[in-house]
Amino acid sequence: MNIHEYQAKAILDKFGVPTPRAEVASTPAEAKEIASRIGGRVVVKAQVHAGGRGKAGGVKLVDSPAMAEEVTASLLGTRLVTKQTGAAGVPIEKVMIAEALDIKDELYISIVVDGDIGAPVVMASTEGGMDIEEVAESTPEKIFRVAGDPLIGLTTYRARDIALALGVPDKSVRATTKLITDLYQVFVENDCSLVEINPLVITEDDQVFALDVKINLEDDALFRHPELAGLRDSNQQDPLEQRADKAGLAYVKLDGGRVGCMVNGAGLAMATMDITKAAGADPANFLDIGGSADQARIEEAFKIIVDDTDVEIILINLFAGIARSDVVAQGIVSAAKETKTAVPMVVAMRGTNAAEGIQILADSGLNITGVPDLAGAAVVLKAKLLELGGSN
Ligand code: GDP
Ligand code: MN
């Protein structure tokens, strides 16, 4: 789960990580009031679930409370399109008004879980404020990595190594080391999947601050943090993702494809996408109906896929254990009839009541091909894609 910068900042505050003074505003008048309380120059920052705001006009330095009000009025109610959003952008419903700092140096630091070593890893770079993906691509030697230990955590001396690798001024080393160990606590204690500070700044007077913070919370651990679950902002999500969330379905939109994929299980989703690629097409999305799906959920799952305008053909891959093939087939047929979709479907069904399921599909009179295995589904998919024409 993604959260807003101002929410992430509140978490950092709680863990003692220094951030610039800032408050969130929902109206221009509020922004003006906060700016006068902070005094001097302030930064108006659009609160959206996307990075790259600066380049897209979503982060603006202003000299007075009146200008903070004006800039806030121009941002609120609009949509921000950044490198990380789709063309539709994301709505700006709040701004954060932050004290403007005099920056001497912009650095980068983040923490993610490294699946290969099974531990959180801290990544740091002197190249802050820019796209870290670009740094990783063109100058990977400029990214310094230190793994934490799942049991011991991140020791102070390792945190100090990172501060030294960042080349912070001598008198900032101690504060930077503390910031890094506190940040590691933020990551671990909140079950984060990502904590990213870009930039971490050294000010002209050698103080260190987390100027911009992004936190992703691990969905599967949210049950342990009821206080964090309330931070969800569905308005920032794609409408189809919102519907999937509401129905308890895992839906991931993928760019550039035309095959809608419905599966039961995340591993199966990966295999299904491989099959789709092998058939010469790219998935437009994948939707995981999970283990024990009832008919209403299957119908909603199907409707979400059909409502994705990129989808030209649907591949359904079901390995029925607890979920029964006949129930899924009935869900598909009834949703297909209700939506009157003309999109062709290829359905692989194995496991519980697979034969009954495939029979229901065959009897439906719809453009559905039911097959008993994934390899067969790939062949049918390939043929249907050829019929459809076009590329990819
Ligand atoms: P992002 O573009 O979404 O990553 O938003 P950031 O919060 O990282 O801001 C983008 C850039 O704006 C930063 O890299 C800084 O260069 C600049 N910026 C943000 N806040 C301040 C500030 O307080 N003072 C100065 N001088 N620049 C700032
Ligand atoms: Mn940033």
PDB file of C-alpha atoms in Angstrom, residues 130-372:
ATOM      1  CA  MET A 130      17.553  12.563  -9.681  1.00  0.00           C
ATOM      2  CA  ASP A 131      16.149   9.312 -11.055  1.00  0.00           C
ATOM      3  CA  ILE A 132      17.842   6.536  -9.136  1.00  0.00           C
ATOM      4  CA  GLU A 133      16.900   4.081 -11.894  1.00  0.00           C
ATOM      5  CA  GLU A 134      19.091   6.110 -14.229  1.00  0.00           C
ATOM      6  CA  VAL A 135      21.974   6.077 -11.742  1.00  0.00           C
ATOM      7  CA  ALA A 136      21.595   2.300 -11.341  1.00  0.00           C
ATOM      8  CA  GLU A 137      21.696   1.910 -15.125  1.00  0.00           C
ATOM      9  CA  SER A 138      24.524   4.200 -16.139  1.00  0.00           C
ATOM     10  CA  THR A 139      26.734   4.400 -13.031  1.00  0.00           C
ATOM     11  CA  PRO A 140      25.886   1.387 -10.834  1.00  0.00           C
ATOM     12  CA  GLU A 141      29.171   1.832  -8.942  1.00  0.00           C
ATOM     13  CA  LYS A 142      27.661   4.968  -7.429  1.00  0.00           C
ATOM     14  CA  ILE A 143      25.139   2.940  -5.436  1.00  0.00           C
ATOM     15  CA  PHE A 144      26.427   1.675  -2.102  1.00  0.00           C
ATOM     16  CA  ARG A 145      24.625  -1.313  -0.562  1.00  0.00           C
ATOM     17  CA  VAL A 146      24.575  -2.591   2.999  1.00  0.00           C
ATOM     18  CA  ALA A 147      22.385  -5.468   4.126  1.00  0.00           C
ATOM     19  CA  GLY A 148      20.771  -5.440   7.539  1.00  0.00           C
ATOM     20  CA  ASP A 149      20.481  -8.616   9.561  1.00  0.00           C
ATOM     21  CA  PRO A 150      16.920  -9.882  10.113  1.00  0.00           C
ATOM     22  CA  LEU A 151      17.743 -10.705  13.741  1.00  0.00           C
ATOM     23  CA  ILE A 152      20.332  -8.117  14.745  1.00  0.00           C
ATOM     24  CA  GLY A 153      19.105  -5.261  12.562  1.00  0.00           C
ATOM     25  CA  LEU A 154      21.467  -2.621  11.201  1.00  0.00           C
ATOM     26  CA  THR A 155      24.416  -2.063  13.502  1.00  0.00           C
ATOM     27  CA  THR A 156      25.645   1.468  14.154  1.00  0.00           C
ATOM     28  CA  TYR A 157      29.015   0.854  12.543  1.00  0.00           C
ATOM     29  CA  ARG A 158      27.380  -0.309   9.325  1.00  0.00           C
ATOM     30  CA  ALA A 159      25.125   2.756   9.352  1.00  0.00           C
ATOM     31  CA  ARG A 160      28.269   4.847   9.829  1.00  0.00           C
ATOM     32  CA  ASP A 161      29.861   3.130   6.791  1.00  0.00           C
ATOM     33  CA  ILE A 162      26.887   4.324   4.768  1.00  0.00           C
ATOM     34  CA  ALA A 163      27.196   7.890   6.102  1.00  0.00           C
ATOM     35  CA  LEU A 164      30.889   7.860   5.139  1.00  0.00           C
ATOM     36  CA  ALA A 165      30.128   6.446   1.692  1.00  0.00           C
ATOM     37  CA  LEU A 166      27.712   9.336   1.230  1.00  0.00           C
ATOM     38  CA  GLY A 167      30.620  11.693   1.856  1.00  0.00           C
ATOM     39  CA  VAL A 168      28.737  13.870   4.318  1.00  0.00           C
ATOM     40  CA  PRO A 169      30.768  16.583   6.082  1.00  0.00           C
ATOM     41  CA  ASP A 170      32.676  15.386   9.175  1.00  0.00           C
ATOM     42  CA  LYS A 171      30.394  17.174  11.579  1.00  0.00           C
ATOM     43  CA  SER A 172      27.284  15.619   9.970  1.00  0.00           C
ATOM     44  CA  VAL A 173      28.464  12.007  10.201  1.00  0.00           C
ATOM     45  CA  ARG A 174      26.991  11.377  13.636  1.00  0.00           C
ATOM     46  CA  ALA A 175      23.552  12.816  12.742  1.00  0.00           C
ATOM     47  CA  THR A 176      23.509  10.961   9.415  1.00  0.00           C
ATOM     48  CA  THR A 177      24.393   7.676  11.133  1.00  0.00           C
ATOM     49  CA  LYS A 178      21.553   8.166  13.597  1.00  0.00           C
ATOM     50  CA  LEU A 179      19.170   9.073  10.779  1.00  0.00           C
ATOM     51  CA  ILE A 180      20.047   5.847   8.949  1.00  0.00           C
ATOM     52  CA  THR A 181      19.565   3.610  12.009  1.00  0.00           C
ATOM     53  CA  ASP A 182      16.260   5.353  12.817  1.00  0.00           C
ATOM     54  CA  LEU A 183      15.152   4.941   9.210  1.00  0.00           C
ATOM     55  CA  TYR A 184      15.936   1.240   9.436  1.00  0.00           C
ATOM     56  CA  GLN A 185      13.647   1.066  12.487  1.00  0.00           C
ATOM     57  CA  VAL A 186      10.904   2.789  10.483  1.00  0.00           C
ATOM     58  CA  PHE A 187      11.273   0.116   7.824  1.00  0.00           C
ATOM     59  CA  VAL A 188      11.238  -2.862  10.168  1.00  0.00           C
ATOM     60  CA  GLU A 189       8.664  -1.772  12.733  1.00  0.00           C
ATOM     61  CA  ASN A 190       6.079  -0.692  10.169  1.00  0.00           C
ATOM     62  CA  ASP A 191       6.565  -3.713   7.871  1.00  0.00           C
ATOM     63  CA  CYS A 192       7.464  -1.500   4.941  1.00  0.00           C
ATOM     64  CA  SER A 193       8.293  -2.835   1.505  1.00  0.00           C
ATOM     65  CA  LEU A 194      10.012   0.446   0.618  1.00  0.00           C
ATOM     66  CA  VAL A 195      11.339   3.483   2.442  1.00  0.00           C
ATOM     67  CA  GLU A 196      12.974   5.970   0.092  1.00  0.00           C
ATOM     68  CA  ILE A 197      14.484   9.358   0.904  1.00  0.00           C
ATOM     69  CA  ASN A 198      15.218  11.237  -2.304  1.00  0.00           C
ATOM     70  CA  PRO A 199      16.749  13.620  -1.635  1.00  0.00           C
ATOM     71  CA  LEU A 200      18.379  13.317   1.732  1.00  0.00           C
ATOM     72  CA  VAL A 201      19.864  16.789   2.049  1.00  0.00           C
ATOM     73  CA  ILE A 202      22.804  18.444   3.727  1.00  0.00           C
ATOM     74  CA  THR A 203      21.949  22.078   4.359  1.00  0.00           C
ATOM     75  CA  GLU A 204      24.335  25.029   4.070  1.00  0.00           C
ATOM     76  CA  ASP A 205      24.850  24.812   7.839  1.00  0.00           C
ATOM     77  CA  ASP A 206      25.597  21.058   7.604  1.00  0.00           C
ATOM     78  CA  GLN A 207      22.346  19.784   9.072  1.00  0.00           C
ATOM     79  CA  VAL A 208      20.848  16.631   7.596  1.00  0.00           C
ATOM     80  CA  PHE A 209      17.154  16.234   6.641  1.00  0.00           C
ATOM     81  CA  ALA A 210      14.912  13.768   4.873  1.00  0.00           C
ATOM     82  CA  LEU A 211      13.514  16.259   2.343  1.00  0.00           C
ATOM     83  CA  ASP A 212      11.269  13.888   0.418  1.00  0.00           C
ATOM     84  CA  VAL A 213      10.041  10.544   1.680  1.00  0.00           C
ATOM     85  CA  LYS A 214       8.193   7.708   0.039  1.00  0.00           C
ATOM     86  CA  ILE A 215       6.900   4.737   2.022  1.00  0.00           C
ATOM     87  CA  ASN A 216       5.218   1.601   0.722  1.00  0.00           C
ATOM     88  CA  LEU A 217       3.616  -0.653   3.308  1.00  0.00           C
ATOM     89  CA  GLU A 218       3.497  -4.408   2.825  1.00  0.00           C
ATOM     90  CA  ASP A 219      -0.167  -5.261   2.217  1.00  0.00           C
ATOM     91  CA  ASP A 220       0.111  -8.707   3.736  1.00  0.00           C
ATOM     92  CA  ALA A 221       1.380  -7.251   7.028  1.00  0.00           C
ATOM     93  CA  LEU A 222      -1.201  -4.466   7.323  1.00  0.00           C
ATOM     94  CA  PHE A 223      -3.305  -6.565   9.683  1.00  0.00           C
ATOM     95  CA  ARG A 224      -0.547  -6.007  12.240  1.00  0.00           C
ATOM     96  CA  HIS A 225      -0.876  -2.227  11.910  1.00  0.00           C
ATOM     97  CA  PRO A 226      -4.511  -1.177  12.209  1.00  0.00           C
ATOM     98  CA  GLU A 227      -3.324   2.424  12.743  1.00  0.00           C
ATOM     99  CA  LEU A 228      -1.702   2.400   9.286  1.00  0.00           C
ATOM    100  CA  ALA A 229      -4.564   0.772   7.376  1.00  0.00           C
ATOM    101  CA  GLY A 230      -6.514   4.052   7.690  1.00  0.00           C
ATOM    102  CA  LEU A 231      -3.876   5.854   5.613  1.00  0.00           C
ATOM    103  CA  ARG A 232      -5.173   4.324   2.400  1.00  0.00           C
ATOM    104  CA  ASP A 233      -6.255   6.906  -0.180  1.00  0.00           C
ATOM    105  CA  SER A 234      -8.345   5.107  -2.783  1.00  0.00           C
ATOM    106  CA  ASN A 235      -8.760   8.282  -4.836  1.00  0.00           C
ATOM    107  CA  GLN A 236      -5.143   7.940  -5.923  1.00  0.00           C
ATOM    108  CA  GLN A 237      -5.806   4.494  -7.346  1.00  0.00           C
ATOM    109  CA  ASP A 238      -6.904   3.605 -10.813  1.00  0.00           C
ATOM    110  CA  PRO A 239     -10.744   3.060 -10.744  1.00  0.00           C
ATOM    111  CA  LEU A 240     -10.356  -0.606 -11.726  1.00  0.00           C
ATOM    112  CA  GLU A 241      -7.830  -1.146  -8.923  1.00  0.00           C
ATOM    113  CA  GLN A 242     -10.293   0.427  -6.500  1.00  0.00           C
ATOM    114  CA  ARG A 243     -13.013  -1.992  -7.581  1.00  0.00           C
ATOM    115  CA  ALA A 244     -10.640  -4.944  -7.258  1.00  0.00           C
ATOM    116  CA  ASP A 245      -9.611  -3.835  -3.771  1.00  0.00           C
ATOM    117  CA  LYS A 246     -13.238  -3.577  -2.733  1.00  0.00           C
ATOM    118  CA  ALA A 247     -13.961  -7.080  -3.996  1.00  0.00           C
ATOM    119  CA  GLY A 248     -10.836  -8.503  -2.339  1.00  0.00           C
ATOM    120  CA  LEU A 249      -9.195  -9.294  -5.675  1.00  0.00           C
ATOM    121  CA  ALA A 250      -5.547  -8.730  -6.550  1.00  0.00           C
ATOM    122  CA  TYR A 251      -5.480  -6.766  -9.808  1.00  0.00           C
ATOM    123  CA  VAL A 252      -2.375  -5.430 -11.494  1.00  0.00           C
ATOM    124  CA  LYS A 253      -2.575  -3.253 -14.588  1.00  0.00           C
ATOM    125  CA  LEU A 254       0.274  -3.738 -17.053  1.00  0.00           C
ATOM    126  CA  ASP A 255       1.269  -1.272 -19.737  1.00  0.00           C
ATOM    127  CA  GLY A 256       1.203  -2.006 -23.424  1.00  0.00           C
ATOM    128  CA  GLY A 257      -0.480  -5.423 -23.563  1.00  0.00           C
ATOM    129  CA  ARG A 258      -3.810  -6.603 -24.951  1.00  0.00           C
ATOM    130  CA  VAL A 259      -4.447  -9.924 -23.208  1.00  0.00           C
ATOM    131  CA  GLY A 260      -6.526  -9.814 -20.023  1.00  0.00           C
ATOM    132  CA  CYS A 261      -5.419 -12.558 -17.619  1.00  0.00           C
ATOM    133  CA  MET A 262      -7.555 -14.076 -14.902  1.00  0.00           C
ATOM    134  CA  VAL A 263      -6.017 -16.714 -12.649  1.00  0.00           C
ATOM    135  CA  ASN A 264      -6.271 -18.180  -9.187  1.00  0.00           C
ATOM    136  CA  GLY A 265      -2.934 -17.790  -7.423  1.00  0.00           C
ATOM    137  CA  ALA A 266       0.088 -15.531  -7.818  1.00  0.00           C
ATOM    138  CA  GLY A 267       2.441 -18.272  -9.052  1.00  0.00           C
ATOM    139  CA  LEU A 268      -0.104 -19.258 -11.654  1.00  0.00           C
ATOM    140  CA  ALA A 269      -0.284 -15.597 -12.683  1.00  0.00           C
ATOM    141  CA  MET A 270       3.444 -15.629 -13.430  1.00  0.00           C
ATOM    142  CA  ALA A 271       3.145 -18.852 -15.459  1.00  0.00           C
ATOM    143  CA  THR A 272       0.133 -17.445 -17.297  1.00  0.00           C
ATOM    144  CA  MET A 273       2.034 -14.314 -18.247  1.00  0.00           C
ATOM    145  CA  ASP A 274       4.929 -16.438 -19.512  1.00  0.00           C
ATOM    146  CA  ILE A 275       2.495 -18.411 -21.671  1.00  0.00           C
ATOM    147  CA  THR A 276       0.974 -15.198 -22.963  1.00  0.00           C
ATOM    148  CA  LYS A 277       4.410 -13.890 -23.909  1.00  0.00           C
ATOM    149  CA  ALA A 278       5.332 -17.219 -25.507  1.00  0.00           C
ATOM    150  CA  ALA A 279       2.200 -16.905 -27.635  1.00  0.00           C
ATOM    151  CA  GLY A 280       3.577 -13.610 -28.874  1.00  0.00           C
ATOM    152  CA  ALA A 281       1.387 -11.224 -26.902  1.00  0.00           C
ATOM    153  CA  ASP A 282       1.725  -9.024 -23.860  1.00  0.00           C
ATOM    154  CA  PRO A 283      -0.629  -9.177 -20.873  1.00  0.00           C
ATOM    155  CA  ALA A 284      -2.733  -6.041 -20.335  1.00  0.00           C
ATOM    156  CA  ASN A 285      -3.256  -6.949 -16.710  1.00  0.00           C
ATOM    157  CA  PHE A 286      -3.550  -9.844 -14.372  1.00  0.00           C
ATOM    158  CA  LEU A 287      -6.257 -10.497 -11.902  1.00  0.00           C
ATOM    159  CA  ASP A 288      -5.938 -13.050  -9.157  1.00  0.00           C
ATOM    160  CA  ILE A 289      -9.275 -14.336  -7.864  1.00  0.00           C
ATOM    161  CA  GLY A 290      -7.543 -16.195  -5.029  1.00  0.00           C
ATOM    162  CA  GLY A 291      -8.466 -19.533  -3.519  1.00  0.00           C
ATOM    163  CA  SER A 292     -12.086 -19.727  -2.490  1.00  0.00           C
ATOM    164  CA  ALA A 293     -13.819 -17.436  -4.947  1.00  0.00           C
ATOM    165  CA  ASP A 294     -17.622 -17.371  -4.976  1.00  0.00           C
ATOM    166  CA  GLN A 295     -19.647 -16.625  -8.074  1.00  0.00           C
ATOM    167  CA  ALA A 296     -20.270 -12.944  -7.263  1.00  0.00           C
ATOM    168  CA  ARG A 297     -16.542 -12.319  -6.947  1.00  0.00           C
ATOM    169  CA  ILE A 298     -15.804 -14.158 -10.187  1.00  0.00           C
ATOM    170  CA  GLU A 299     -18.397 -12.009 -11.949  1.00  0.00           C
ATOM    171  CA  GLU A 300     -16.862  -8.806 -10.590  1.00  0.00           C
ATOM    172  CA  ALA A 301     -13.377 -10.056 -11.540  1.00  0.00           C
ATOM    173  CA  PHE A 302     -14.545 -10.702 -15.072  1.00  0.00           C
ATOM    174  CA  LYS A 303     -16.231  -7.292 -15.335  1.00  0.00           C
ATOM    175  CA  ILE A 304     -13.057  -5.537 -14.180  1.00  0.00           C
ATOM    176  CA  ILE A 305     -11.074  -7.248 -16.942  1.00  0.00           C
ATOM    177  CA  VAL A 306     -13.696  -6.431 -19.564  1.00  0.00           C
ATOM    178  CA  ASP A 307     -13.747  -2.783 -18.436  1.00  0.00           C
ATOM    179  CA  ASP A 308     -10.017  -2.498 -19.105  1.00  0.00           C
ATOM    180  CA  THR A 309     -10.190  -0.920 -22.558  1.00  0.00           C
ATOM    181  CA  ASP A 310      -6.799  -2.371 -23.567  1.00  0.00           C
ATOM    182  CA  VAL A 311      -8.133  -5.920 -23.372  1.00  0.00           C
ATOM    183  CA  GLU A 312      -8.839  -7.547 -26.754  1.00  0.00           C
ATOM    184  CA  ILE A 313      -8.797 -11.160 -25.656  1.00  0.00           C
ATOM    185  CA  ILE A 314      -9.086 -12.858 -22.285  1.00  0.00           C
ATOM    186  CA  LEU A 315      -7.014 -15.770 -21.045  1.00  0.00           C
ATOM    187  CA  ILE A 316      -8.396 -17.499 -17.976  1.00  0.00           C
ATOM    188  CA  ASN A 317      -6.191 -20.044 -16.286  1.00  0.00           C
ATOM    189  CA  LEU A 318      -7.777 -21.930 -13.421  1.00  0.00           C
ATOM    190  CA  PHE A 319      -6.221 -24.601 -11.277  1.00  0.00           C
ATOM    191  CA  ALA A 320      -9.261 -25.549  -9.245  1.00  0.00           C
ATOM    192  CA  GLY A 321      -8.649 -26.783  -5.741  1.00  0.00           C
ATOM    193  CA  ILE A 322     -10.956 -25.109  -3.276  1.00  0.00           C
ATOM    194  CA  ALA A 323     -12.339 -22.901  -6.039  1.00  0.00           C
ATOM    195  CA  ARG A 324     -14.626 -25.113  -8.170  1.00  0.00           C
ATOM    196  CA  SER A 325     -14.415 -25.002 -11.962  1.00  0.00           C
ATOM    197  CA  ASP A 326     -18.208 -25.153 -12.404  1.00  0.00           C
ATOM    198  CA  VAL A 327     -18.723 -22.151 -10.102  1.00  0.00           C
ATOM    199  CA  VAL A 328     -16.043 -20.178 -11.943  1.00  0.00           C
ATOM    200  CA  ALA A 329     -17.534 -21.186 -15.322  1.00  0.00           C
ATOM    201  CA  GLN A 330     -20.991 -20.070 -14.220  1.00  0.00           C
ATOM    202  CA  GLY A 331     -19.542 -16.763 -13.025  1.00  0.00           C
ATOM    203  CA  ILE A 332     -17.764 -16.212 -16.334  1.00  0.00           C
ATOM    204  CA  VAL A 333     -20.820 -17.050 -18.419  1.00  0.00           C
ATOM    205  CA  SER A 334     -23.214 -14.918 -16.443  1.00  0.00           C
ATOM    206  CA  ALA A 335     -20.831 -11.920 -16.355  1.00  0.00           C
ATOM    207  CA  ALA A 336     -20.093 -12.295 -20.077  1.00  0.00           C
ATOM    208  CA  LYS A 337     -23.832 -12.295 -20.838  1.00  0.00           C
ATOM    209  CA  GLU A 338     -24.503  -9.335 -18.559  1.00  0.00           C
ATOM    210  CA  THR A 339     -21.692  -7.221 -20.009  1.00  0.00           C
ATOM    211  CA  LYS A 340     -22.544  -8.353 -23.565  1.00  0.00           C
ATOM    212  CA  THR A 341     -18.820  -8.449 -24.231  1.00  0.00           C
ATOM    213  CA  ALA A 342     -17.606  -9.435 -27.673  1.00  0.00           C
ATOM    214  CA  VAL A 343     -14.090 -10.155 -26.420  1.00  0.00           C
ATOM    215  CA  PRO A 344     -13.047 -13.747 -27.212  1.00  0.00           C
ATOM    216  CA  MET A 345     -11.992 -15.931 -24.306  1.00  0.00           C
ATOM    217  CA  VAL A 346      -9.656 -18.855 -23.876  1.00  0.00           C
ATOM    218  CA  VAL A 347     -10.141 -20.790 -20.658  1.00  0.00           C
ATOM    219  CA  ALA A 348      -7.917 -23.509 -19.236  1.00  0.00           C
ATOM    220  CA  MET A 349      -9.512 -25.488 -16.419  1.00  0.00           C
ATOM    221  CA  ARG A 350      -8.000 -28.251 -14.363  1.00  0.00           C
ATOM    222  CA  GLY A 351      -8.818 -29.722 -10.989  1.00  0.00           C
ATOM    223  CA  THR A 352     -12.115 -29.843  -9.139  1.00  0.00           C
ATOM    224  CA  ASN A 353     -15.103 -30.242 -11.506  1.00  0.00           C
ATOM    225  CA  ALA A 354     -12.992 -29.214 -14.522  1.00  0.00           C
ATOM    226  CA  ALA A 355     -15.051 -31.292 -16.994  1.00  0.00           C
ATOM    227  CA  GLU A 356     -18.319 -29.774 -15.712  1.00  0.00           C
ATOM    228  CA  GLY A 357     -16.804 -26.296 -15.968  1.00  0.00           C
ATOM    229  CA  ILE A 358     -15.652 -26.762 -19.546  1.00  0.00           C
ATOM    230  CA  GLN A 359     -19.105 -28.168 -20.450  1.00  0.00           C
ATOM    231  CA  ILE A 360     -20.818 -25.070 -19.019  1.00  0.00           C
ATOM    232  CA  LEU A 361     -18.560 -22.887 -21.156  1.00  0.00           C
ATOM    233  CA  ALA A 362     -19.239 -24.977 -24.261  1.00  0.00           C
ATOM    234  CA  ASP A 363     -23.027 -24.805 -23.711  1.00  0.00           C
ATOM    235  CA  SER A 364     -23.037 -21.036 -23.226  1.00  0.00           C
ATOM    236  CA  GLY A 365     -23.143 -20.121 -26.919  1.00  0.00           C
ATOM    237  CA  LEU A 366     -20.514 -17.461 -26.230  1.00  0.00           C
ATOM    238  CA  ASN A 367     -17.144 -16.959 -27.892  1.00  0.00           C
ATOM    239  CA  ILE A 368     -15.343 -19.082 -25.304  1.00  0.00           C
ATOM    240  CA  THR A 369     -12.903 -21.901 -25.907  1.00  0.00           C
ATOM    241  CA  GLY A 370     -12.481 -24.192 -22.917  1.00  0.00           C
ATOM    242  CA  VAL A 371      -9.441 -26.464 -22.803  1.00  0.00           C
ATOM    243  CA  PRO A 372      -8.141 -28.842 -20.162  1.00  0.00           C
TER     244      PRO A 372
END
